[in-house]
mmCIF file with all atom_site columns, C-alpha atoms in Angstrom:
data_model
loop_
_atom_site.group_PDB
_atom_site.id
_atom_site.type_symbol
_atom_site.label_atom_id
_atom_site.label_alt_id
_atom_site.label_comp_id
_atom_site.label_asym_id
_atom_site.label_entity_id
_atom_site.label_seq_id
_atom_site.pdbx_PDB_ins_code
_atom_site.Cartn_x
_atom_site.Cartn_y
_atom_site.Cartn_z
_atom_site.occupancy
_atom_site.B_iso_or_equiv
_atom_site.pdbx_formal_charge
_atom_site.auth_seq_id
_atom_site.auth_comp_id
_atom_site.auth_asym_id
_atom_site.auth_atom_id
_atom_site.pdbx_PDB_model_num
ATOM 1   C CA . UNK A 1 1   ? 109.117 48.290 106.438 1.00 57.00 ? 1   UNK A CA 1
ATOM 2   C CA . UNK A 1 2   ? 105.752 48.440 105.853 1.00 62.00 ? 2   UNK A CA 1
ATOM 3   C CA . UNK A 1 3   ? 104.078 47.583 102.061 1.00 72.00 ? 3   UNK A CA 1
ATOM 4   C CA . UNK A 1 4   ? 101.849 49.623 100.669 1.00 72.00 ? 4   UNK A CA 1
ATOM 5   C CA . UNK A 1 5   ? 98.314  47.447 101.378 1.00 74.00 ? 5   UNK A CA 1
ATOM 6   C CA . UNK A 1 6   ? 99.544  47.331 105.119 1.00 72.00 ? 6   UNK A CA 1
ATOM 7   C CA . UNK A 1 7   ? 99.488  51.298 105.083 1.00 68.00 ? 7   UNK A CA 1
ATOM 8   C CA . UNK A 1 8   ? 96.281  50.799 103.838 1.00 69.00 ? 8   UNK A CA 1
ATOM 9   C CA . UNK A 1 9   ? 95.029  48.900 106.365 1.00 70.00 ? 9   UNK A CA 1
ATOM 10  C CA . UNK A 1 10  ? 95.884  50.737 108.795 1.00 69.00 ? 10  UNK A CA 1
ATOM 11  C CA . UNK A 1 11  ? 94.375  53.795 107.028 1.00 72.00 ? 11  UNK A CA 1
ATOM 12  C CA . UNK A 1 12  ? 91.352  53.045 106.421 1.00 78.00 ? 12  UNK A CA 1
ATOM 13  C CA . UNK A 1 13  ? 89.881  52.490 110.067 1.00 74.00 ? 13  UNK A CA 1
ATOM 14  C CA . UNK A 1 14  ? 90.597  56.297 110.404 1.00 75.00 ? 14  UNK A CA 1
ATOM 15  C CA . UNK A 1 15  ? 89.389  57.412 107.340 1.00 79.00 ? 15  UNK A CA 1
ATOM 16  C CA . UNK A 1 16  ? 86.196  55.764 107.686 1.00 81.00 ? 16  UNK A CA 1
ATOM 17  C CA . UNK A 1 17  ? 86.040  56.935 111.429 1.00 79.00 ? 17  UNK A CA 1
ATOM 18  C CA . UNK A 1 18  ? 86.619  60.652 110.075 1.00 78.00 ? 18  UNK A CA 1
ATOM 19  C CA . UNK A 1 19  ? 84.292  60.008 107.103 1.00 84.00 ? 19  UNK A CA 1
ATOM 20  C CA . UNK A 1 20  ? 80.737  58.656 109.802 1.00 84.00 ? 20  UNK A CA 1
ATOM 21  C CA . UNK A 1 21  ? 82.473  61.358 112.480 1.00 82.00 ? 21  UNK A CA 1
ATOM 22  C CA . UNK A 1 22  ? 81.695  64.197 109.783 1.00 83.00 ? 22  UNK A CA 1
ATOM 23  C CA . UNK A 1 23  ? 78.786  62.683 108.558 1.00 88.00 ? 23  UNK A CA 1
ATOM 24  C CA . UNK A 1 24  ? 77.108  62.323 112.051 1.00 86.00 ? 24  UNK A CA 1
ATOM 25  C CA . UNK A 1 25  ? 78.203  66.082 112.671 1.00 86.00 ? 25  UNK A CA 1
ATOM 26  C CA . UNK A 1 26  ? 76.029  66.749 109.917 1.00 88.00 ? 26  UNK A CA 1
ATOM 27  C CA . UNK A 1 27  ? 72.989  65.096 110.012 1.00 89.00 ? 27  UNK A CA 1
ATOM 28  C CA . UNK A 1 28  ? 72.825  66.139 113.763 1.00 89.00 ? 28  UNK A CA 1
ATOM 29  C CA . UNK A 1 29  ? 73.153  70.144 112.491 1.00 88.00 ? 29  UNK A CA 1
ATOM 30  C CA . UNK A 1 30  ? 70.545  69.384 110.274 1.00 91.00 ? 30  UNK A CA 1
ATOM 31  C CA . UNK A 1 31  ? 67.921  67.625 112.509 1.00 89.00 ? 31  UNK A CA 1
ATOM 32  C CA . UNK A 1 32  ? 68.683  70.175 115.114 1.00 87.00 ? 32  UNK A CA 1
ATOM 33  C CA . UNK A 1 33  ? 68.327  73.317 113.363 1.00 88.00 ? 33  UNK A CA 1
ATOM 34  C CA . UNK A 1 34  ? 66.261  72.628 110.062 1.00 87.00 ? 34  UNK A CA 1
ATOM 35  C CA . UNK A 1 35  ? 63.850  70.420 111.902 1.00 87.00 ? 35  UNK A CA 1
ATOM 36  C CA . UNK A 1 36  ? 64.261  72.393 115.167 1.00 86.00 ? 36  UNK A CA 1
ATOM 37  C CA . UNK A 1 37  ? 64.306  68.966 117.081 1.00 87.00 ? 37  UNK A CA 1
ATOM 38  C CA . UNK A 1 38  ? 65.158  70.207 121.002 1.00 88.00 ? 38  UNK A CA 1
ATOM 39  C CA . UNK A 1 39  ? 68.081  68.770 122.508 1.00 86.00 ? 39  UNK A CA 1
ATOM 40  C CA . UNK A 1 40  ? 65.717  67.421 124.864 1.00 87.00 ? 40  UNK A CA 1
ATOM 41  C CA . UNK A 1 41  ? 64.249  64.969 122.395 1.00 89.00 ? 41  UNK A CA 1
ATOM 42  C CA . UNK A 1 42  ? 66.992  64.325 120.517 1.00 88.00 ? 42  UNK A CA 1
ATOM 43  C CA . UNK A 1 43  ? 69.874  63.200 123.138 1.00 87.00 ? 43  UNK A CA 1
ATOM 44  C CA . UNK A 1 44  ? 67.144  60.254 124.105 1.00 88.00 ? 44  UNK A CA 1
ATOM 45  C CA . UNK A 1 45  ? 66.988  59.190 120.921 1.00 87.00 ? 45  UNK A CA 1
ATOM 46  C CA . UNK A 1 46  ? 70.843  58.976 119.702 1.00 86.00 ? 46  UNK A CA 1
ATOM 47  C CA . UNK A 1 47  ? 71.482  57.304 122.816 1.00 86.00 ? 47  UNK A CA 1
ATOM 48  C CA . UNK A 1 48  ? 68.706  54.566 122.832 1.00 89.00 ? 48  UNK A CA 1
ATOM 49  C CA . UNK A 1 49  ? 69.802  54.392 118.723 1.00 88.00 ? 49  UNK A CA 1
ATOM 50  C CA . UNK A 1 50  ? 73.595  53.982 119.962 1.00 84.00 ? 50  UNK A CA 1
ATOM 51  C CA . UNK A 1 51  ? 72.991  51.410 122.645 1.00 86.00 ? 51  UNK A CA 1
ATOM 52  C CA . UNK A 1 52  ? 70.842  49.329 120.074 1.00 90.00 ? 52  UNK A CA 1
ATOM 53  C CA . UNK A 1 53  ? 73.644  49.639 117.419 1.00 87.00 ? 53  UNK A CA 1
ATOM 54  C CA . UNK A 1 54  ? 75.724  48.308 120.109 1.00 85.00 ? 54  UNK A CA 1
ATOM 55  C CA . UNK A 1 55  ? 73.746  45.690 121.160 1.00 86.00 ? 55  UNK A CA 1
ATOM 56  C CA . UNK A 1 56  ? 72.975  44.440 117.477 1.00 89.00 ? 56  UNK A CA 1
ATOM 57  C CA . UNK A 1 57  ? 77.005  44.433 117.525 1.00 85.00 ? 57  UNK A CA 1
ATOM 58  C CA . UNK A 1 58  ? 78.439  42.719 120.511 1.00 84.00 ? 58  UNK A CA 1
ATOM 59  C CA . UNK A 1 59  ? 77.683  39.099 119.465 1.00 82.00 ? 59  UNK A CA 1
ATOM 60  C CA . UNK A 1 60  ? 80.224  39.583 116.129 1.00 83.00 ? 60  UNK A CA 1
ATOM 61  C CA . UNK A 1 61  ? 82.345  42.098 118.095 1.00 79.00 ? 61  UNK A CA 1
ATOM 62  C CA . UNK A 1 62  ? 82.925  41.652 121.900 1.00 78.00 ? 62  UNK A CA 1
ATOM 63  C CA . UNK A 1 63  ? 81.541  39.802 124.750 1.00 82.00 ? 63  UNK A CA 1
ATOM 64  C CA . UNK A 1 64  ? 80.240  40.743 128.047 1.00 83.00 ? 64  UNK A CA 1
ATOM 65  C CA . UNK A 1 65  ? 81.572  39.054 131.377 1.00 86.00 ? 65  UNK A CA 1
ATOM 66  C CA . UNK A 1 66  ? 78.593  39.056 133.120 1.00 86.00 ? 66  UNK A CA 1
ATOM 67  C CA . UNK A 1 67  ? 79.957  38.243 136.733 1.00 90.00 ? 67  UNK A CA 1
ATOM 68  C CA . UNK A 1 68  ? 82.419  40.731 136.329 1.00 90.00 ? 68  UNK A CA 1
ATOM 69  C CA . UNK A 1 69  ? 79.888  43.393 134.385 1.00 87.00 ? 69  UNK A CA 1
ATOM 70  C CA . UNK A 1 70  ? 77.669  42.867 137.894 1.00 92.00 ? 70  UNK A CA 1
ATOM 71  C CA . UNK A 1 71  ? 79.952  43.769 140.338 1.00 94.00 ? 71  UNK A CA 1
ATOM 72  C CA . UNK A 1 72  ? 79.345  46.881 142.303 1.00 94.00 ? 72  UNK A CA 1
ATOM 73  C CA . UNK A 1 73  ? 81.924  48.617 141.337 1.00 93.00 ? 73  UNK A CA 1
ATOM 74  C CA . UNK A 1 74  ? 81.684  47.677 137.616 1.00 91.00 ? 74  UNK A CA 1
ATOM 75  C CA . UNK A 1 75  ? 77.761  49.313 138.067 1.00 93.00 ? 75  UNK A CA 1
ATOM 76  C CA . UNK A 1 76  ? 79.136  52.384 139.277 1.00 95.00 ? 76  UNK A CA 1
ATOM 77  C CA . UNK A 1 77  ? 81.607  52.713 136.976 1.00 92.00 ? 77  UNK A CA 1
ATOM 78  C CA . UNK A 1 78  ? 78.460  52.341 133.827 1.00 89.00 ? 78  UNK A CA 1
ATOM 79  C CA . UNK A 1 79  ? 76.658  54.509 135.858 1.00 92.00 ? 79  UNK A CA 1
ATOM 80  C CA . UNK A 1 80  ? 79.062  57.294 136.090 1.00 93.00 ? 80  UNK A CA 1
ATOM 81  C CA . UNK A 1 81  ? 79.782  56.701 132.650 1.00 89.00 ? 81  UNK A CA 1
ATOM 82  C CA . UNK A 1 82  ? 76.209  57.038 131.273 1.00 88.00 ? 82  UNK A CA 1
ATOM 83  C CA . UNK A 1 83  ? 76.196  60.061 133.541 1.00 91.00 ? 83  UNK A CA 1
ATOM 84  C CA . UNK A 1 84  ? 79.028  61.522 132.103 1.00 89.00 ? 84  UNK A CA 1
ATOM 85  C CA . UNK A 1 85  ? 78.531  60.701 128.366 1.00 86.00 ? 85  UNK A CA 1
ATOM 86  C CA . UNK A 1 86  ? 75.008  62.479 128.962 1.00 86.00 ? 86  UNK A CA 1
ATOM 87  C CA . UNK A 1 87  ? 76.320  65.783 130.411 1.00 88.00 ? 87  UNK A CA 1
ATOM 88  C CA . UNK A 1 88  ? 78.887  65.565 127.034 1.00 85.00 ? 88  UNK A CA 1
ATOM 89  C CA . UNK A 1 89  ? 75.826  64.474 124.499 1.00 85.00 ? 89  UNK A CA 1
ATOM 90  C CA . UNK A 1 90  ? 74.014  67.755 126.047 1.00 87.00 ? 90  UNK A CA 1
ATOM 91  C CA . UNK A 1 91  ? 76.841  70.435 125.673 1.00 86.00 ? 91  UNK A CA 1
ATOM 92  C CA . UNK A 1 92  ? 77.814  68.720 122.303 1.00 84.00 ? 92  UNK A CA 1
ATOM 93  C CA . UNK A 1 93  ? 74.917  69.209 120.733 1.00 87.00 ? 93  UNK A CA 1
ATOM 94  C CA . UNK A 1 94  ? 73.987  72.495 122.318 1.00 86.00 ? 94  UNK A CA 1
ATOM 95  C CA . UNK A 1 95  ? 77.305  73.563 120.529 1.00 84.00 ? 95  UNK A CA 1
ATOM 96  C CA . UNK A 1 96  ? 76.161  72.190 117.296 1.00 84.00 ? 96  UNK A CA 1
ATOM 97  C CA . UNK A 1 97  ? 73.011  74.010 117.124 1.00 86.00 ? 97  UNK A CA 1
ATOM 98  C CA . UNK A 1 98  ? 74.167  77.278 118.232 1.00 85.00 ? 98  UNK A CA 1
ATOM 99  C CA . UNK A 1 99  ? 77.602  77.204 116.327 1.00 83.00 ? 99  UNK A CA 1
ATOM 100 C CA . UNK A 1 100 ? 78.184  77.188 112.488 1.00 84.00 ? 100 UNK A CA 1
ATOM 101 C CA . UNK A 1 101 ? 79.691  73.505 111.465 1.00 79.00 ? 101 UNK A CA 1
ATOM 102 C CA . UNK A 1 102 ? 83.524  74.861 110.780 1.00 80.00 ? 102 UNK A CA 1
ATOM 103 C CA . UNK A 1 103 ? 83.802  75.762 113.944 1.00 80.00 ? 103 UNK A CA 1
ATOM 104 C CA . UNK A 1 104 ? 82.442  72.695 115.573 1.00 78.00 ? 104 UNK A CA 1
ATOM 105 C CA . UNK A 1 105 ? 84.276  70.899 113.356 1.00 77.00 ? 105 UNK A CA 1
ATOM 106 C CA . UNK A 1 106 ? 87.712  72.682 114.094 1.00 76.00 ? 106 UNK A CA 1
ATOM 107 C CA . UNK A 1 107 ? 87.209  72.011 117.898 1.00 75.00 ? 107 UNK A CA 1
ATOM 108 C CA . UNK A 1 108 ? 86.384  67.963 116.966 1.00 76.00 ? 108 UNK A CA 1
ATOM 109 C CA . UNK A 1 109 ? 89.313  67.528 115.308 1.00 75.00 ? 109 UNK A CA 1
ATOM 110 C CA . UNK A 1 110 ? 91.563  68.269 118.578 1.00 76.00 ? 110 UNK A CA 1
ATOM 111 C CA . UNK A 1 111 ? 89.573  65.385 120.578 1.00 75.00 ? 111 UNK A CA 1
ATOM 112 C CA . UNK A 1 112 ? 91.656  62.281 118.947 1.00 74.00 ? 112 UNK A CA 1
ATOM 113 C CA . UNK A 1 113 ? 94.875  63.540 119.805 1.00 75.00 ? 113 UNK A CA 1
ATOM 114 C CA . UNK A 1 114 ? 93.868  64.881 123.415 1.00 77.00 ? 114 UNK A CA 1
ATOM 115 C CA . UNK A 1 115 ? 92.484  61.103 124.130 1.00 77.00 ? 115 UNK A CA 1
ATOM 116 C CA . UNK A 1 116 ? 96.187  59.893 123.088 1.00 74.00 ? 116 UNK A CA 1
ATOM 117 C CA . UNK A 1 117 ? 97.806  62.238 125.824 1.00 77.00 ? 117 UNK A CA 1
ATOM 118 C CA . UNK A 1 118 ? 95.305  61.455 128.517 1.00 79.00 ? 118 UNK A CA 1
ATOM 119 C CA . UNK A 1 119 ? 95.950  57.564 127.950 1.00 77.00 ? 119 UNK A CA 1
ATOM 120 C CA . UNK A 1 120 ? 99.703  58.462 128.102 1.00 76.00 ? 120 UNK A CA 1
ATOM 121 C CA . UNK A 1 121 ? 99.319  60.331 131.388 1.00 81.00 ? 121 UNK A CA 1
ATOM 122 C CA . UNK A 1 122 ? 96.656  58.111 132.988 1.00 83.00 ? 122 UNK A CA 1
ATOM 123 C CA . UNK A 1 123 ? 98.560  54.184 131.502 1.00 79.00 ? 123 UNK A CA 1
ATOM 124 C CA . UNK A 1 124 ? 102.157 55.836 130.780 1.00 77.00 ? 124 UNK A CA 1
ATOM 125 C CA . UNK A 1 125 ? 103.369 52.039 131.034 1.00 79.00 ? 125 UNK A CA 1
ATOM 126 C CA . UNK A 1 126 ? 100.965 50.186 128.762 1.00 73.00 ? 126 UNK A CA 1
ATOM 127 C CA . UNK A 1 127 ? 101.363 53.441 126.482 1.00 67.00 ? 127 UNK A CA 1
ATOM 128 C CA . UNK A 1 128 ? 103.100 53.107 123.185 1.00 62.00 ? 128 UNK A CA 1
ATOM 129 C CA . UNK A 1 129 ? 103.649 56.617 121.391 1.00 58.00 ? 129 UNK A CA 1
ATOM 130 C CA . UNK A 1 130 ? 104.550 54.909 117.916 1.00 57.00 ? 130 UNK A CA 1
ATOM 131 C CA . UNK A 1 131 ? 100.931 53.255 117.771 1.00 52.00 ? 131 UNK A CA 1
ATOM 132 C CA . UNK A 1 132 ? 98.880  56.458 119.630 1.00 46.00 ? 132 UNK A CA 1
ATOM 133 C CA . UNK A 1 133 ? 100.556 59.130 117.341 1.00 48.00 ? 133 UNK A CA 1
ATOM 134 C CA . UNK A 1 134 ? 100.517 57.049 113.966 1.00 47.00 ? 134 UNK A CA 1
ATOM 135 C CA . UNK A 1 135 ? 97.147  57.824 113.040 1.00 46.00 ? 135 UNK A CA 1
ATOM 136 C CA . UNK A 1 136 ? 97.001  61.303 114.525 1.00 45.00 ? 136 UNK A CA 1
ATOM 137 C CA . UNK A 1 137 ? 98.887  62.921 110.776 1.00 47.00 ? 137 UNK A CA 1
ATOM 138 C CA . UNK A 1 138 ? 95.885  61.620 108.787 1.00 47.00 ? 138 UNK A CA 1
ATOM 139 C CA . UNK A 1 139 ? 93.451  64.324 111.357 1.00 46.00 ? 139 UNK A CA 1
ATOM 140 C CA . UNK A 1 140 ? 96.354  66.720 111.000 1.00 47.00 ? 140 UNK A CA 1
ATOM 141 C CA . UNK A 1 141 ? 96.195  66.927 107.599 1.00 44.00 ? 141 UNK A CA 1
ATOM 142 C CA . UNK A 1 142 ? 92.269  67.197 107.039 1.00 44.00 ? 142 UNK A CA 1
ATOM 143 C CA . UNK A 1 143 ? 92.608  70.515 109.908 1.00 42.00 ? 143 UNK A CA 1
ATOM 144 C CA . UNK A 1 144 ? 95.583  71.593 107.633 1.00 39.00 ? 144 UNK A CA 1
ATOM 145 C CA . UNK A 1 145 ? 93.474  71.160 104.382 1.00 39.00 ? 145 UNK A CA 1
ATOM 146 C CA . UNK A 1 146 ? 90.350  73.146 106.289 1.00 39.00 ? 146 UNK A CA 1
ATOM 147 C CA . UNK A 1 147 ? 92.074  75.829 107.036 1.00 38.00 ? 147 UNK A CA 1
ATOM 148 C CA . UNK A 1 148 ? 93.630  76.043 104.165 1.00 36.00 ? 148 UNK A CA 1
ATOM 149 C CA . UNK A 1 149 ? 90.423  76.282 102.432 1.00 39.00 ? 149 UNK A CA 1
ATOM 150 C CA . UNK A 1 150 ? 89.456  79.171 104.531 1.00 40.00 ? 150 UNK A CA 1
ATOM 151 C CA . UNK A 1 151 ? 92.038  80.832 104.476 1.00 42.00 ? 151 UNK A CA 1
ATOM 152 C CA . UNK A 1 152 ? 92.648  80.746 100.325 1.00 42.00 ? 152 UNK A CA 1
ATOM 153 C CA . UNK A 1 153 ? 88.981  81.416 99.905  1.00 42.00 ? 153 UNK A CA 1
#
């Protein structure tokens, strides 16, 4: 059984990660449609702002094996990546600008648990349901408690 500072623990990673997830939802409404940045300016700059972050991070967080990193395939696979995370970045924040935040927000909140079936469907063997659907309740709840609130007033 788990104590009470364990639960914790193992709260708080997705509090905090619903807590900047919010956070960054709103500060990107706000550049985008107080300051009317354009999409085309701003996508550059959260991604050059991201990869720094990242880079300022991987020495206390990860490592890089370079002779694997270098490989063909492991190029192709960035690349595709990069490609793919820029074709999201664009129709993510064209959806923020042009949508009130409740309703982007309501569509966020289903991308945790749709990542936890995909990994069960792509790695069903190195997939553990009691560890990918522990954390999911805490999301549930905030979506219950939002629509609650719009609903009651």
């Amino acid at each position: 059984m788990l104590k009470c500072q364990e639960i914790m623990k193992l709260l708080l990673v997705p509090i905090l990660a619903a807590v900047a997830q919010a956070t960054a939802l709103l500060v990107a409404k706000f550049i985008l449609t107080r300051r009317s940045v354009s999409i085309r300016d701003f996508n550059p700059l959260a991604f050059w702002f991201l990869c720094g972050f990242a880079c300022l991070l991987l020495p206390f967080l990860g490592e890089v094996n370079l002779t694997l990193a270098l490989q063909p395939s492991s190029l192709l696979l960035i690349g595709s990546m990069i490609v793919v995370a820029a074709g999201w970045n664009m129709l993510y924040y064209a959806g923020i600008k042009g949508e009130k935040v409740n309703i982007t927000e309501s569509i966020l909140i289903f991308m945790p648990i749709t990542t936890i079936v995909l990994a069960g469907v792509i790695y069903p063997d190195r997939f553990d349901a009691r560890i990918g659907f522990g954390v999911q309740p805490v999301r549930g709840v905030q979506a219950d408690l939002v629509v609650l609130r719009r609903v009651g007033g």
